[in-house]
Short mmCIF file of C-alpha atoms in Angstrom, two decimals:
data_model
loop_
_atom_site.label_atom_id
_atom_site.label_comp_id
_atom_site.label_asym_id
_atom_site.label_seq_id
_atom_site.Cartn_x
_atom_site.Cartn_y
_atom_site.Cartn_z
CA SER A 1 154.01 193.71 229.94
CA GLY A 2 154.02 195.82 232.25
CA GLY A 3 153.73 194.08 234.38
CA MET A 4 155.15 192.13 237.70
CA ASP A 5 157.89 189.44 236.46
CA SER A 6 158.88 192.71 232.93
CA ALA A 7 159.00 193.92 235.82
CA THR A 8 161.41 193.18 237.57
CA ALA A 9 163.11 190.88 235.08
CA ALA A 10 164.09 194.93 233.50
CA VAL A 11 165.58 195.79 237.14
CA GLU A 12 167.31 192.47 237.93
CA ALA A 13 168.65 192.92 233.67
CA GLN A 14 169.88 196.87 234.40
CA GLU A 15 171.15 195.89 237.70
CA GLN A 16 173.09 193.77 236.49
CA GLY A 17 175.15 196.50 233.89
CA TYR A 18 173.20 196.54 230.96
CA GLU A 19 171.30 199.97 229.04
CA LEU A 20 167.86 198.63 228.29
CA TYR A 21 166.28 198.77 225.43
CA LEU A 22 161.96 197.99 225.99
CA LEU A 23 159.17 196.83 224.18
CA HIS A 24 156.05 195.88 224.11
CA THR A 25 153.61 194.64 221.84
CA SER A 26 149.83 194.85 221.66
CA TYR A 27 148.21 191.13 219.61
CA GLY A 28 145.04 191.79 220.31
CA GLN A 29 144.76 190.89 224.08
CA ASN A 30 141.91 193.01 226.15
CA THR A 31 144.22 194.44 228.50
CA GLU A 32 146.35 196.18 225.68
CA ALA A 33 145.97 199.46 226.81
CA LYS A 34 146.99 199.26 230.29
CA GLU A 35 149.40 197.09 229.19
CA PHE A 36 151.01 199.67 226.77
CA GLU A 37 149.96 202.74 230.10
CA CYS A 38 152.38 200.55 232.25
CA ALA A 39 155.19 199.32 230.03
CA ARG A 40 155.31 203.44 229.01
CA ALA A 41 155.73 204.63 233.37
CA LEU A 42 158.22 202.05 233.91
CA ALA A 43 160.11 203.13 230.01
CA GLU A 44 160.07 206.45 231.80
CA ARG A 45 160.93 205.48 235.26
CA LEU A 46 163.73 203.29 234.71
CA ASP A 47 165.13 205.57 231.86
CA ALA A 48 165.45 203.18 229.42
CA ARG A 49 167.87 203.88 225.96
CA ASP A 50 165.02 203.04 224.02
CA PHE A 51 161.50 202.40 223.85
CA LEU A 52 159.68 200.05 221.08
CA HIS A 53 155.91 200.18 220.48
CA ILE A 54 153.93 196.56 218.16
CA GLU A 55 150.60 196.59 217.45
CA THR A 56 149.56 193.26 215.33
CA ASP A 57 146.33 191.75 215.65
CA HIS A 58 146.52 188.12 214.19
CA LEU A 59 147.10 186.39 217.15
CA ALA A 60 143.88 187.97 218.55
CA ARG A 61 142.57 186.79 214.62
CA ILE A 62 143.65 183.13 215.41
CA GLY A 63 141.67 183.66 218.76
CA ALA A 64 141.33 180.40 220.97
CA SER A 65 142.34 182.28 223.57
CA SER A 66 140.08 184.39 227.11
CA LEU A 67 143.04 186.86 226.80
CA THR A 68 141.91 187.71 223.18
CA ASP A 69 138.13 185.87 222.47
CA ASP A 70 135.31 187.37 224.11
CA SER A 71 133.82 184.58 223.03
CA ILE A 72 135.85 182.96 226.01
CA GLU A 73 135.46 183.39 229.31
CA VAL A 74 138.32 184.37 231.54
CA GLU A 75 138.43 181.85 234.97
CA ASP A 76 138.95 183.05 238.40
CA ALA A 77 142.40 181.21 239.89
CA ASP A 78 142.44 177.53 240.38
CA LEU A 79 146.19 178.00 242.25
CA ASP A 80 145.98 173.16 242.08
CA SER A 81 145.14 173.26 238.52
CA ASP A 82 147.51 171.49 236.27
CA GLU A 83 145.53 171.90 232.95
CA ILE A 84 146.68 174.09 230.50
CA PRO A 85 144.47 177.84 231.03
CA SER A 86 142.17 179.28 228.78
CA SER A 87 144.29 182.59 228.60
CA TYR A 88 147.36 180.55 227.47
CA VAL A 89 148.18 182.91 223.56
CA PRO A 90 148.89 180.26 221.14
CA PHE A 91 152.74 179.91 220.98
CA ARG A 92 152.18 183.26 221.96
CA ASN A 93 156.58 184.41 223.28
CA SER A 94 157.64 182.08 219.79
CA ASN A 95 156.21 185.46 218.08
CA LEU A 96 157.05 187.46 220.97
CA LEU A 97 160.69 187.20 220.70
CA SER A 98 160.81 186.25 216.72
CA MET A 99 160.46 190.60 217.28
CA ALA A 100 163.05 190.99 220.29
CA VAL A 101 165.80 189.19 218.54
CA SER A 102 164.72 191.01 215.96
CA TYR A 103 164.88 194.72 217.87
CA ALA A 104 167.93 192.87 219.82
CA GLU A 105 170.17 192.68 216.63
CA ALA A 106 169.39 195.47 214.63
CA ASN A 107 170.74 197.49 217.72
CA ASP A 108 173.60 195.05 218.64
CA CYS A 109 172.23 195.11 222.13
CA GLU A 110 174.10 191.42 223.46
CA ALA A 111 170.88 190.07 225.57
CA ILE A 112 166.74 189.14 225.85
CA PHE A 113 165.47 189.45 229.07
CA MET A 114 162.08 186.90 229.36
CA GLY A 115 160.62 187.42 233.05
CA ALA A 116 158.47 183.49 232.80
CA HIS A 117 158.96 181.10 235.37
CA SER A 118 158.22 178.02 237.52
CA GLU A 119 154.57 179.14 238.10
CA ASP A 120 154.10 179.54 233.98
CA TYR A 121 154.92 177.23 232.43
CA SER A 122 153.74 174.40 234.67
CA GLY A 123 150.58 175.69 232.45
CA TYR A 124 151.51 177.21 229.98
CA PRO A 125 154.41 174.84 227.23
CA ASP A 126 156.09 178.13 226.44
CA CYS A 127 157.71 178.72 229.34
CA ARG A 128 159.42 175.80 229.44
CA PRO A 129 163.14 175.78 230.49
CA LYS A 130 163.40 173.72 227.64
CA PHE A 131 161.45 175.78 225.56
CA PHE A 132 164.26 178.88 226.16
CA ASP A 133 166.89 176.91 225.48
CA ALA A 134 165.66 175.90 222.10
CA PHE A 135 164.93 179.38 221.47
CA GLN A 136 168.24 179.77 222.22
CA GLN A 137 169.37 177.54 219.66
CA VAL A 138 166.58 179.89 216.81
CA ILE A 139 168.60 183.09 218.17
CA ASN A 140 171.96 181.38 216.89
CA VAL A 141 171.37 179.79 213.51
CA GLY A 142 168.76 182.89 212.74
CA THR A 143 171.26 185.63 213.72
CA LYS A 144 173.89 187.29 211.97
CA PRO A 145 177.70 184.97 212.04
CA GLU A 146 179.15 187.50 214.04
CA THR A 147 175.72 188.79 216.57
CA THR A 148 175.87 187.38 220.16
CA ILE A 149 171.88 187.50 221.53
CA ASP A 150 172.19 185.65 225.05
CA LEU A 151 168.21 184.73 225.63
CA ARG A 152 167.69 185.32 229.30
CA ALA A 153 164.86 183.81 232.17
CA PRO A 154 166.74 184.48 234.91
CA PHE A 155 163.59 183.69 237.28
CA VAL A 156 162.83 180.43 234.80
CA ASP A 157 163.40 178.23 238.02
CA TRP A 158 161.87 180.60 240.79
CA SER A 159 157.85 180.80 241.84
CA LYS A 160 156.35 184.25 241.58
CA THR A 161 156.98 184.77 245.78
CA ASP A 162 160.36 184.88 244.09
CA ILE A 163 159.73 186.69 242.01
CA ALA A 164 158.35 189.15 245.38
CA LYS A 165 161.18 188.57 247.05
CA ARG A 166 163.75 189.77 244.84
CA GLY A 167 161.78 192.72 243.54
CA VAL A 168 161.81 193.98 247.28
CA GLU A 169 165.24 193.73 246.98
CA LEU A 170 165.33 196.10 243.72
CA ASP A 171 163.13 198.28 244.46
CA VAL A 172 161.24 197.44 242.14
CA PRO A 173 157.88 199.71 240.93
CA TYR A 174 155.37 198.28 241.70
CA LYS A 175 152.19 200.33 241.35
CA ILE A 176 153.15 201.06 238.37
CA THR A 177 152.26 197.98 236.88
CA TRP A 178 149.89 195.59 235.84
CA SER A 179 148.55 191.52 236.22
CA CYS A 180 144.43 191.55 236.20
CA TYR A 181 142.97 190.25 232.90
CA SER A 182 140.85 193.14 233.71
CA ASP A 183 141.90 196.07 231.52
CA ASP A 184 139.71 198.38 234.50
CA ALA A 185 140.74 199.55 237.23
CA PRO A 186 140.16 198.34 239.92
CA ALA A 187 141.96 194.59 239.56
CA CYS A 188 139.92 192.31 239.63
CA GLY A 189 141.78 190.49 242.64
CA THR A 190 140.47 186.41 241.21
CA CYS A 191 141.73 185.94 237.68
CA ASP A 192 145.39 183.63 237.67
CA ALA A 193 147.01 186.76 237.36
CA CYS A 194 145.91 188.04 239.93
CA ALA A 195 145.86 185.64 242.71
CA PHE A 196 149.90 184.36 241.53
CA ARG A 197 150.56 188.35 242.66
CA LEU A 198 148.61 188.90 245.83
CA LYS A 199 149.72 185.18 247.16
CA ALA A 200 152.73 186.37 246.73
CA PHE A 201 153.40 189.91 247.49
CA GLN A 202 150.76 187.44 250.32
CA GLU A 203 153.94 185.68 250.68
CA VAL A 204 157.03 188.57 251.47
CA SER A 205 153.93 190.11 253.83
CA VAL A 206 154.45 192.75 251.94
CA GLU A 207 151.12 194.92 250.60
CA ASP A 208 151.27 194.93 246.57
CA PRO A 209 150.76 198.59 246.02
CA ILE A 210 147.65 198.19 243.21
CA ASP A 211 143.92 199.17 244.13
CA TYR A 212 142.63 196.00 243.40
CA ALA A 213 138.27 194.91 243.62
CA GLU A 214 138.54 192.70 246.08
CA ARG A 215 141.61 190.82 248.04
CA PRO A 216 141.15 187.74 249.16
CA VAL A 217 143.73 185.57 251.09
CA TYR A 218 145.86 182.79 249.72
CA VAL A 219 148.82 181.24 251.10
CA ASP A 220 147.36 179.36 254.05
#
């Protein structure tokens, strides 16, 4: 997505010795232009073997998410809420992973890395560990007999703070990433994505290098 988590997952994969084939999908999300700009910049910075950009509008046409439907307001952050947020795109990760599996199998790739983590799956059902376990079975059954693709979510049991700490250790170029639910710079600083990101950087005592319209303090 060109965001903090996916960028860290890409660098983590590279650290583990993988060559990078980076896939970015524009599906009608409000931030698609900014995400594409950041994903392409990351591909260049990380010297990816390949970078594939896929455009599709079916998730936006289906709607029912504040990320794709202008009639639904993007909510301000509520870090203590247990409700599924309006930013949830129905069954998005299954759609994206299906594309990724096709791309991986066509290029004889050994693994697919995704940056989902524990604070995601508290709100998004398609970020839960059991979702990835189930999708691994879909990959195993739905690809050629000789194909072996491991679905990796290396941060699935981590917090955003854990990811930020690891990313700082790996020197992830966070300056060229984007997490905000708004497409326009500077980042708002108040949506869920900005709040979790700012909180993570604040908890590791590192300043987030992107610009914000507001920088609320999210730690006690």
